[in-house]
Amino acid sequence: MAVESNEQTQEELILGFLSESGSDFTSGEALSGKLGLSRTAVWKRVEALRTKGYRIEAVSARGYRLVGVPDRLTSLELSPLLSTRDLGRTVHHHESVGSTNEQAFRLAQDGAEHGEVVVAEQQTAGKGRRGRAWVSPPGLNLYFSAILRPELPPQRAPELTLVAAVALAETLRDWGTEAAIKWPNDVHLDGRKVAGILTELSAEPERVHFVIVGVGVNLNSQAEHFPEELRDTATSLALATGKPVPRARFAAALWTRMEEWLDRYLEEGFDPVRARWKALSSTLGQDVLVRTDRQELRGRAEDIDPSGALLVRTEEGSLERVLAGDVEQLRPRKPPRSR
Ligand code: BTN
């Protein structure tokens, strides 16, 4: 059946067919049949793709073969790699934006659907938790915000942050690392922060309108890309593995994990997420200093409760429940000297 589509979709389809064929050639005739386009129209779209940085080999009597893709995050690069149902099926790509969370919030207010994602090559006012900034230099890392419309009471929305943290840590582990989650939702490699999550909510008392899950992952930043004050505490996946990270492949893998965990959470509830979060946690069992808006608390991080709050056993022996704050992991207490 001929596919009716605009130029962008035609290019996505060509890339999809060429990626499927791997190192084999796909004939111009086959492409024109699949797309319902003339051979000349196919050639024009291939030329357009080349000007966007795709390296497409053309050999007469054999056809076309994809030999290189640019490291970009538009739907042209992402959609051939995606195996999700909803997440990232519509991508709003920006060369530069203040904050993808703010952009996604506006789109959601205007009716954007569940699963739409805002991605940027650069953020000029990237937002972190607790009013901090998220350093977002161009072309190196992943900055995105997913618009979710789950059927949940608003008080359960923070659990979605832990859903995303689990998906993030698993994806980073698939890349050969030992990623761990630091409560509530920082992801660390070798004790340094590689990724963070900022979840924002629009709701009425009984019902969530939408949730924006904003994720920043340092993929290809080198030490000099971090401001001086972060150099000892931040890292990137490339710094940890010694290899550059193809950003679209990482994004597609992460969105797949996120959708899988989101489906599981909506079907089975928070328990499986909590169990996985605990298994991936570097916080539990540690001596910690927790800073909240109201207080500082020292103690041992014992557990997270069924809603995701951190339970801290203080030095005085009471069990404190912390809903939001920053955790500093202290050195393990020295075991008492044996006599
Ligand atoms: C944190 O750990 O402080 C949370 C960082 C969240 C950063 C991401 S980058 C994409 C999205 N847009 C933003 O402005 N912030 C989030």
mmCIF file of C-alpha atoms and ligand atoms in Angstrom:
data_model
loop_
_atom_site.group_PDB
_atom_site.id
_atom_site.type_symbol
_atom_site.label_atom_id
_atom_site.label_comp_id
_atom_site.label_asym_id
_atom_site.label_seq_id
_atom_site.Cartn_x
_atom_site.Cartn_y
_atom_site.Cartn_z
ATOM 1 C CA MET A 1 0.000 0.000 0.000
ATOM 2 C CA ALA A 2 1.333 3.436 -0.860
ATOM 3 C CA VAL A 3 2.028 5.618 2.159
ATOM 4 C CA GLU A 4 0.848 9.202 1.946
ATOM 5 C CA SER A 5 3.122 11.475 3.900
ATOM 6 C CA ASN A 6 4.878 14.795 4.055
ATOM 7 C CA GLU A 7 8.569 15.252 3.374
ATOM 8 C CA GLN A 8 9.662 14.824 6.992
ATOM 9 C CA THR A 9 7.725 11.570 7.337
ATOM 10 C CA GLN A 10 9.039 10.364 3.978
ATOM 11 C CA GLU A 11 12.580 10.969 5.226
ATOM 12 C CA GLU A 12 11.820 9.144 8.477
ATOM 13 C CA LEU A 13 10.455 6.203 6.492
ATOM 14 C CA ILE A 14 13.503 6.092 4.209
ATOM 15 C CA LEU A 15 15.786 6.102 7.242
ATOM 16 C CA GLY A 16 13.673 3.395 8.844
ATOM 17 C CA PHE A 17 13.897 1.132 5.779
ATOM 18 C CA LEU A 18 17.622 1.760 5.346
ATOM 19 C CA SER A 19 18.310 1.092 9.044
ATOM 20 C CA GLU A 20 16.367 -2.169 8.849
ATOM 21 C CA SER A 21 18.548 -3.301 5.939
ATOM 22 C CA GLY A 22 21.737 -2.662 7.918
ATOM 23 C CA SER A 23 24.754 -3.069 5.659
ATOM 24 C CA ASP A 24 22.627 -4.396 2.734
ATOM 25 C CA PHE A 25 21.547 -2.106 -0.076
ATOM 26 C CA THR A 26 17.871 -1.242 -0.633
ATOM 27 C CA SER A 27 16.993 -0.614 -4.252
ATOM 28 C CA GLY A 28 15.532 2.722 -5.334
ATOM 29 C CA GLU A 29 12.674 0.747 -6.817
ATOM 30 C CA ALA A 30 11.868 -0.950 -3.502
ATOM 31 C CA LEU A 31 11.925 2.400 -1.693
ATOM 32 C CA SER A 32 9.718 4.066 -4.280
ATOM 33 C CA GLY A 33 7.258 1.140 -4.036
ATOM 34 C CA LYS A 34 7.172 1.268 -0.221
ATOM 35 C CA LEU A 35 6.680 5.015 -0.123
ATOM 36 C CA GLY A 36 4.439 5.384 -3.159
ATOM 37 C CA LEU A 37 6.868 7.947 -4.613
ATOM 38 C CA SER A 38 8.660 8.233 -7.941
ATOM 39 C CA ARG A 39 12.353 7.233 -8.058
ATOM 40 C CA THR A 40 13.214 10.923 -8.576
ATOM 41 C CA ALA A 41 11.240 11.907 -5.481
ATOM 42 C CA VAL A 42 13.082 9.236 -3.457
ATOM 43 C CA TRP A 43 16.410 10.568 -4.737
ATOM 44 C CA LYS A 44 15.412 14.123 -3.726
ATOM 45 C CA ARG A 45 14.591 12.986 -0.190
ATOM 46 C CA VAL A 46 17.918 11.105 0.001
ATOM 47 C CA GLU A 47 19.682 14.320 -1.071
ATOM 48 C CA ALA A 48 17.795 16.259 1.610
ATOM 49 C CA LEU A 49 18.893 13.700 4.209
ATOM 50 C CA ARG A 50 22.507 14.063 3.095
ATOM 51 C CA THR A 51 22.377 17.823 3.644
ATOM 52 C CA LYS A 52 21.215 17.071 7.211
ATOM 53 C CA GLY A 53 24.347 15.032 7.855
ATOM 54 C CA TYR A 54 23.218 11.491 6.967
ATOM 55 C CA ARG A 55 25.785 9.565 5.005
ATOM 56 C CA ILE A 56 23.909 7.528 2.422
ATOM 57 C CA GLU A 57 25.831 5.534 -0.142
ATOM 58 C CA ALA A 58 24.224 5.143 -3.588
ATOM 59 C CA VAL A 59 25.464 2.481 -6.016
ATOM 60 C CA SER A 60 23.842 2.045 -9.404
ATOM 61 C CA ALA A 61 21.959 -1.231 -9.871
ATOM 62 C CA ARG A 62 22.164 -1.892 -6.095
ATOM 63 C CA GLY A 63 20.479 1.075 -4.447
ATOM 64 C CA TYR A 64 21.025 2.933 -1.189
ATOM 65 C CA ARG A 65 22.753 2.105 2.059
ATOM 66 C CA LEU A 66 22.966 4.103 5.298
ATOM 67 C CA VAL A 67 26.558 4.439 6.466
ATOM 68 C CA GLY A 68 26.401 7.247 9.023
ATOM 69 C CA VAL A 69 23.901 9.273 11.037
ATOM 70 C CA PRO A 70 24.460 12.680 12.673
ATOM 71 C CA ASP A 71 24.437 12.826 16.458
ATOM 72 C CA ARG A 72 21.180 14.744 16.719
ATOM 73 C CA LEU A 73 17.915 14.236 18.581
ATOM 74 C CA THR A 74 15.212 15.038 16.057
ATOM 75 C CA SER A 75 12.506 12.516 15.249
ATOM 76 C CA LEU A 76 14.488 11.670 12.093
ATOM 77 C CA GLU A 77 17.198 10.104 14.259
ATOM 78 C CA LEU A 78 14.914 8.886 17.019
ATOM 79 C CA SER A 79 11.937 7.327 15.322
ATOM 80 C CA PRO A 80 13.826 4.529 13.464
ATOM 81 C CA LEU A 81 15.242 3.475 16.844
ATOM 82 C CA LEU A 82 12.048 3.651 18.896
ATOM 83 C CA SER A 83 10.089 0.628 20.009
ATOM 84 C CA THR A 84 7.738 2.446 22.393
ATOM 85 C CA ARG A 85 3.969 2.645 22.081
ATOM 86 C CA ASP A 86 3.464 6.282 23.204
ATOM 87 C CA LEU A 87 6.627 7.714 24.699
ATOM 88 C CA GLY A 88 8.544 9.802 22.184
ATOM 89 C CA ARG A 89 6.240 8.981 19.285
ATOM 90 C CA THR A 90 5.810 12.753 18.989
ATOM 91 C CA VAL A 91 9.016 14.678 19.578
ATOM 92 C CA HIS A 92 9.174 18.478 19.831
ATOM 93 C CA HIS A 93 12.811 19.197 19.070
ATOM 94 C CA HIS A 94 14.536 22.504 19.892
ATOM 95 C CA GLU A 95 18.000 23.646 18.952
ATOM 96 C CA SER A 96 17.934 25.821 22.076
ATOM 97 C CA VAL A 97 15.227 26.413 24.665
ATOM 98 C CA GLY A 98 15.046 27.937 28.148
ATOM 99 C CA SER A 99 13.848 24.767 29.858
ATOM 100 C CA THR A 100 12.258 21.701 28.239
ATOM 101 C CA ASN A 101 10.096 21.343 31.387
ATOM 102 C CA GLU A 102 8.622 24.816 30.878
ATOM 103 C CA GLN A 103 8.066 24.171 27.190
ATOM 104 C CA ALA A 104 6.417 20.811 27.913
ATOM 105 C CA PHE A 105 4.220 22.409 30.594
ATOM 106 C CA ARG A 106 2.938 24.961 28.054
ATOM 107 C CA LEU A 107 2.315 22.268 25.431
ATOM 108 C CA ALA A 108 0.443 20.131 27.965
ATOM 109 C CA GLN A 109 -1.718 23.108 28.967
ATOM 110 C CA ASP A 110 -2.536 23.467 25.272
ATOM 111 C CA GLY A 111 -3.636 19.824 25.112
ATOM 112 C CA ALA A 112 -0.520 17.845 24.122
ATOM 113 C CA GLU A 113 -1.049 14.121 24.498
ATOM 114 C CA HIS A 114 0.331 11.495 26.835
ATOM 115 C CA GLY A 115 3.805 10.448 25.670
ATOM 116 C CA GLU A 116 4.759 13.605 23.774
ATOM 117 C CA VAL A 117 8.328 14.616 24.523
ATOM 118 C CA VAL A 118 10.185 17.924 24.335
ATOM 119 C CA VAL A 119 13.893 17.509 23.557
ATOM 120 C CA ALA A 120 16.564 20.193 23.292
ATOM 121 C CA GLU A 121 20.135 20.231 22.057
ATOM 122 C CA GLN A 122 20.789 22.996 24.600
ATOM 123 C CA GLN A 123 18.955 24.655 27.510
ATOM 124 C CA THR A 124 19.681 28.230 28.479
ATOM 125 C CA ALA A 125 17.736 28.076 31.771
ATOM 126 C CA GLY A 126 17.704 24.348 32.598
ATOM 127 C CA LYS A 127 16.027 23.804 35.980
ATOM 128 C CA GLY A 128 17.232 21.469 38.700
ATOM 129 C CA ARG A 129 15.555 20.518 41.955
ATOM 130 C CA ARG A 130 15.197 22.986 44.797
ATOM 131 C CA GLY A 131 15.645 26.051 42.577
ATOM 132 C CA ARG A 132 19.046 25.033 41.244
ATOM 133 C CA ALA A 133 20.189 25.284 37.621
ATOM 134 C CA TRP A 134 20.894 22.324 35.348
ATOM 135 C CA VAL A 135 24.006 22.913 33.249
ATOM 136 C CA SER A 136 22.972 22.147 29.651
ATOM 137 C CA PRO A 137 25.686 22.807 27.038
ATOM 138 C CA PRO A 138 24.765 22.254 23.370
ATOM 139 C CA GLY A 139 25.044 18.989 21.433
ATOM 140 C CA LEU A 140 26.571 16.818 24.144
ATOM 141 C CA ASN A 141 23.922 15.451 26.465
ATOM 142 C CA LEU A 142 20.279 14.534 26.793
ATOM 143 C CA TYR A 143 17.708 17.024 28.080
ATOM 144 C CA PHE A 144 14.062 16.091 27.716
ATOM 145 C CA SER A 145 10.655 16.402 29.329
ATOM 146 C CA ALA A 146 7.941 13.795 28.894
ATOM 147 C CA ILE A 147 4.276 14.760 29.140
ATOM 148 C CA LEU A 148 2.390 12.046 31.030
ATOM 149 C CA ARG A 149 -1.331 11.819 31.667
ATOM 150 C CA PRO A 150 -1.676 8.918 34.111
ATOM 151 C CA GLU A 151 -4.918 8.225 35.951
ATOM 152 C CA LEU A 152 -3.599 8.891 39.430
ATOM 153 C CA PRO A 153 -4.540 10.932 42.472
ATOM 154 C CA PRO A 154 -2.130 13.894 42.717
ATOM 155 C CA GLN A 155 -0.531 12.700 45.956
ATOM 156 C CA ARG A 156 0.837 9.672 44.092
ATOM 157 C CA ALA A 157 2.481 11.722 41.318
ATOM 158 C CA PRO A 158 5.895 11.901 43.096
ATOM 159 C CA GLU A 159 6.128 8.122 42.654
ATOM 160 C CA LEU A 160 6.625 8.769 38.932
ATOM 161 C CA THR A 161 10.008 10.298 39.749
ATOM 162 C CA LEU A 162 11.097 6.972 41.193
ATOM 163 C CA VAL A 163 9.717 5.167 38.124
ATOM 164 C CA ALA A 164 11.972 7.375 35.979
ATOM 165 C CA ALA A 165 14.964 6.916 38.315
ATOM 166 C CA VAL A 166 14.697 3.126 38.075
ATOM 167 C CA ALA A 167 14.481 3.300 34.254
ATOM 168 C CA LEU A 168 17.473 5.651 34.146
ATOM 169 C CA ALA A 169 19.670 3.517 36.385
ATOM 170 C CA GLU A 170 18.793 0.366 34.428
ATOM 171 C CA THR A 171 19.567 2.032 31.091
ATOM 172 C CA LEU A 172 22.919 3.267 32.400
ATOM 173 C CA ARG A 173 23.651 -0.268 33.646
ATOM 174 C CA ASP A 174 22.864 -1.628 30.174
ATOM 175 C CA TRP A 175 25.666 0.663 29.027
ATOM 176 C CA GLY A 176 28.070 -1.320 31.182
ATOM 177 C CA THR A 177 28.117 0.870 34.305
ATOM 178 C CA GLU A 178 27.243 0.307 37.960
ATOM 179 C CA ALA A 179 24.756 3.176 38.142
ATOM 180 C CA ALA A 180 23.108 3.689 41.518
ATOM 181 C CA ILE A 181 20.226 5.846 42.726
ATOM 182 C CA LYS A 182 20.791 8.388 45.444
ATOM 183 C CA TRP A 183 17.557 9.333 47.185
ATOM 184 C CA PRO A 184 15.315 10.735 45.982
ATOM 185 C CA ASN A 185 16.164 10.680 42.305
ATOM 186 C CA ASP A 186 19.773 11.448 41.490
ATOM 187 C CA VAL A 187 21.588 8.833 39.484
ATOM 188 C CA HIS A 188 25.272 8.373 40.220
ATOM 189 C CA LEU A 189 28.241 6.679 38.573
ATOM 190 C CA ASP A 190 31.297 6.024 40.737
ATOM 191 C CA GLY A 191 29.838 8.315 43.418
ATOM 192 C CA ARG A 192 29.324 11.272 41.050
ATOM 193 C CA LYS A 193 26.056 12.601 39.705
ATOM 194 C CA VAL A 194 25.349 11.691 36.076
ATOM 195 C CA ALA A 195 21.601 12.380 35.837
ATOM 196 C CA GLY A 196 18.738 14.134 37.581
ATOM 197 C CA ILE A 197 14.964 14.234 37.368
ATOM 198 C CA LEU A 198 12.594 17.145 37.916
ATOM 199 C CA THR A 199 8.920 16.221 38.073
ATOM 200 C CA GLU A 200 6.251 18.920 37.874
ATOM 201 C CA LEU A 201 2.543 18.518 38.266
ATOM 202 C CA SER A 202 -0.710 20.107 37.172
ATOM 203 C CA ALA A 203 -3.676 18.771 39.107
ATOM 204 C CA GLU A 204 -6.946 19.437 40.882
ATOM 205 C CA PRO A 205 -7.591 17.913 44.339
ATOM 206 C CA GLU A 206 -8.826 14.558 43.023
ATOM 207 C CA ARG A 207 -7.203 14.240 39.644
ATOM 208 C CA VAL A 208 -3.900 14.722 37.839
ATOM 209 C CA HIS A 209 -4.185 16.798 34.686
ATOM 210 C CA PHE A 210 -0.678 16.006 33.586
ATOM 211 C CA VAL A 211 2.788 15.360 34.936
ATOM 212 C CA ILE A 212 5.981 16.623 33.353
ATOM 213 C CA VAL A 213 8.925 14.308 33.966
ATOM 214 C CA GLY A 214 12.077 16.235 33.074
ATOM 215 C CA VAL A 215 15.307 14.293 32.769
ATOM 216 C CA GLY A 216 18.858 15.510 32.265
ATOM 217 C CA VAL A 217 21.605 12.962 31.585
ATOM 218 C CA ASN A 218 25.241 13.917 31.136
ATOM 219 C CA LEU A 219 26.215 11.725 28.209
ATOM 220 C CA ASN A 220 29.231 13.253 26.463
ATOM 221 C CA SER A 221 30.274 16.150 28.723
ATOM 222 C CA GLN A 222 33.991 16.259 29.461
ATOM 223 C CA ALA A 223 35.411 17.772 32.666
ATOM 224 C CA GLU A 224 35.850 21.185 31.034
ATOM 225 C CA HIS A 225 32.130 21.342 30.209
ATOM 226 C CA PHE A 226 31.235 21.388 33.910
ATOM 227 C CA PRO A 227 31.601 24.577 35.914
ATOM 228 C CA GLU A 228 34.529 24.481 38.305
ATOM 229 C CA GLU A 229 32.336 23.921 41.370
ATOM 230 C CA LEU A 230 30.790 20.741 39.896
ATOM 231 C CA ARG A 231 33.964 19.077 38.618
ATOM 232 C CA ASP A 232 34.457 16.897 41.682
ATOM 233 C CA THR A 233 30.848 15.850 42.031
ATOM 234 C CA ALA A 234 29.526 15.473 38.459
ATOM 235 C CA THR A 235 30.362 13.011 35.713
ATOM 236 C CA SER A 236 29.105 11.820 32.336
ATOM 237 C CA LEU A 237 28.526 8.405 30.814
ATOM 238 C CA ALA A 238 31.375 9.011 28.336
ATOM 239 C CA LEU A 239 33.749 9.988 31.158
ATOM 240 C CA ALA A 240 32.826 6.835 33.067
ATOM 241 C CA THR A 241 33.086 4.418 30.118
ATOM 242 C CA GLY A 242 35.752 6.149 28.031
ATOM 243 C CA LYS A 243 33.518 5.972 24.943
ATOM 244 C CA PRO A 244 31.356 8.576 23.195
ATOM 245 C CA VAL A 245 27.626 7.922 23.571
ATOM 246 C CA PRO A 246 25.291 8.057 20.557
ATOM 247 C CA ARG A 247 22.595 10.243 22.082
ATOM 248 C CA ALA A 248 19.609 9.071 20.011
ATOM 249 C CA ARG A 249 20.370 5.437 20.836
ATOM 250 C CA PHE A 250 20.572 6.237 24.516
ATOM 251 C CA ALA A 251 17.319 8.239 24.427
ATOM 252 C CA ALA A 252 15.453 5.458 22.595
ATOM 253 C CA ALA A 253 16.717 2.849 25.080
ATOM 254 C CA LEU A 254 15.759 5.038 28.059
ATOM 255 C CA TRP A 255 12.265 5.785 26.748
ATOM 256 C CA THR A 256 11.673 2.070 26.202
ATOM 257 C CA ARG A 257 12.632 1.347 29.822
ATOM 258 C CA MET A 258 10.561 4.267 31.070
ATOM 259 C CA GLU A 259 7.467 3.091 29.238
ATOM 260 C CA GLU A 260 7.950 -0.497 30.466
ATOM 261 C CA TRP A 261 8.248 0.657 34.092
ATOM 262 C CA LEU A 262 5.366 3.087 33.717
ATOM 263 C CA ASP A 263 3.105 0.324 32.360
ATOM 264 C CA ARG A 264 4.137 -1.950 35.205
ATOM 265 C CA TYR A 265 3.545 0.787 37.787
ATOM 266 C CA LEU A 266 0.077 1.552 36.438
ATOM 267 C CA GLU A 267 -0.849 -2.156 36.359
ATOM 268 C CA GLU A 268 0.770 -3.440 39.566
ATOM 269 C CA GLY A 269 1.184 -0.313 41.696
ATOM 270 C CA PHE A 270 4.247 1.130 43.398
ATOM 271 C CA ASP A 271 5.523 -2.042 45.140
ATOM 272 C CA PRO A 272 7.610 -3.462 42.253
ATOM 273 C CA VAL A 273 9.068 0.006 41.559
ATOM 274 C CA ARG A 274 9.953 0.429 45.222
ATOM 275 C CA ALA A 275 11.597 -2.994 45.351
ATOM 276 C CA ARG A 276 13.696 -2.261 42.258
ATOM 277 C CA TRP A 277 14.527 1.237 43.516
ATOM 278 C CA LYS A 278 15.797 -0.289 46.758
ATOM 279 C CA ALA A 279 17.939 -2.813 44.886
ATOM 280 C CA LEU A 280 19.511 0.032 42.854
ATOM 281 C CA SER A 281 19.915 2.411 45.797
ATOM 282 C CA SER A 282 23.251 3.628 47.106
ATOM 283 C CA THR A 283 21.543 5.481 49.974
ATOM 284 C CA LEU A 284 19.947 2.741 52.030
ATOM 285 C CA GLY A 285 22.099 1.431 54.845
ATOM 286 C CA GLN A 286 24.306 4.563 54.741
ATOM 287 C CA ASP A 287 24.897 7.169 57.395
ATOM 288 C CA VAL A 288 23.411 10.349 55.999
ATOM 289 C CA LEU A 289 22.955 14.033 56.597
ATOM 290 C CA VAL A 290 19.576 15.121 55.227
ATOM 291 C CA ARG A 291 18.837 18.788 54.574
ATOM 292 C CA THR A 292 15.189 19.716 54.174
ATOM 293 C CA ASP A 293 13.633 23.189 53.974
ATOM 294 C CA ARG A 294 13.027 23.055 57.714
ATOM 295 C CA GLN A 295 15.812 21.052 59.299
ATOM 296 C CA GLU A 296 19.013 19.044 59.146
ATOM 297 C CA LEU A 297 18.886 15.446 60.215
ATOM 298 C CA ARG A 298 21.643 12.935 60.859
ATOM 299 C CA GLY A 299 21.117 9.207 60.976
ATOM 300 C CA ARG A 300 21.072 5.920 59.110
ATOM 301 C CA ALA A 301 18.936 5.705 55.920
ATOM 302 C CA GLU A 302 16.873 2.629 56.744
ATOM 303 C CA ASP A 303 14.222 2.290 54.090
ATOM 304 C CA ILE A 304 11.852 4.043 51.746
ATOM 305 C CA ASP A 305 8.223 3.807 52.756
ATOM 306 C CA PRO A 306 5.367 2.743 50.460
ATOM 307 C CA SER A 307 5.045 6.300 49.123
ATOM 308 C CA GLY A 308 8.737 6.852 48.403
ATOM 309 C CA ALA A 309 9.641 8.882 51.518
ATOM 310 C CA LEU A 310 13.056 8.201 53.068
ATOM 311 C CA LEU A 311 13.032 6.705 56.569
ATOM 312 C CA VAL A 312 15.979 7.832 58.653
ATOM 313 C CA ARG A 313 16.875 6.327 62.052
ATOM 314 C CA THR A 314 18.373 9.242 63.974
ATOM 315 C CA GLU A 315 21.262 8.958 66.381
ATOM 316 C CA GLU A 316 18.690 9.355 69.183
ATOM 317 C CA GLY A 317 16.831 6.303 67.902
ATOM 318 C CA SER A 318 13.658 7.870 66.447
ATOM 319 C CA LEU A 319 12.498 7.056 62.913
ATOM 320 C CA GLU A 320 11.996 10.193 60.790
ATOM 321 C CA ARG A 321 10.108 10.297 57.522
ATOM 322 C CA VAL A 322 11.595 12.674 54.925
ATOM 323 C CA LEU A 323 9.486 13.604 51.912
ATOM 324 C CA ALA A 324 11.819 16.046 50.157
ATOM 325 C CA GLY A 325 15.371 17.138 50.690
ATOM 326 C CA ASP A 326 19.026 16.635 49.850
ATOM 327 C CA VAL A 327 21.006 13.734 51.146
ATOM 328 C CA GLU A 328 24.707 13.793 51.842
ATOM 329 C CA GLN A 329 26.107 10.329 52.301
ATOM 330 C CA LEU A 330 28.531 10.387 55.226
ATOM 331 C CA ARG A 331 31.477 8.096 55.665
ATOM 332 C CA PRO A 332 30.446 4.716 57.043
ATOM 333 C CA ARG A 333 30.594 4.655 60.839
ATOM 334 C CA LYS A 334 33.708 2.910 62.053
ATOM 335 C CA PRO A 335 32.879 -0.436 63.584
ATOM 336 C CA PRO A 336 33.703 -0.522 67.309
ATOM 337 C CA ARG A 337 37.225 -1.745 67.991
ATOM 338 C CA SER A 338 37.289 -5.358 69.062
ATOM 339 C CA ARG A 339 39.035 -5.823 72.364
HETATM 340 C C1 BTN B 1 18.080 17.728 39.569
HETATM 341 O O1 BTN B 1 18.740 16.715 39.820
HETATM 342 O O2 BTN B 1 18.251 18.765 40.189
HETATM 343 C C2 BTN B 1 17.030 17.657 38.484
HETATM 344 C C3 BTN B 1 17.595 18.030 37.128
HETATM 345 C C4 BTN B 1 16.599 17.944 35.995
HETATM 346 C C5 BTN B 1 17.158 18.506 34.717
HETATM 347 C C6 BTN B 1 16.255 18.258 33.544
HETATM 348 S S1 BTN B 1 17.049 18.654 32.022
HETATM 349 C C7 BTN B 1 15.549 18.479 31.173
HETATM 350 C C8 BTN B 1 14.466 19.067 32.058
HETATM 351 N N1 BTN B 1 14.325 20.480 31.817
HETATM 352 C C9 BTN B 1 14.695 21.208 32.882
HETATM 353 O O3 BTN B 1 14.691 22.453 32.940
HETATM 354 N N2 BTN B 1 15.065 20.399 33.885
HETATM 355 C C10 BTN B 1 14.937 19.002 33.515
#
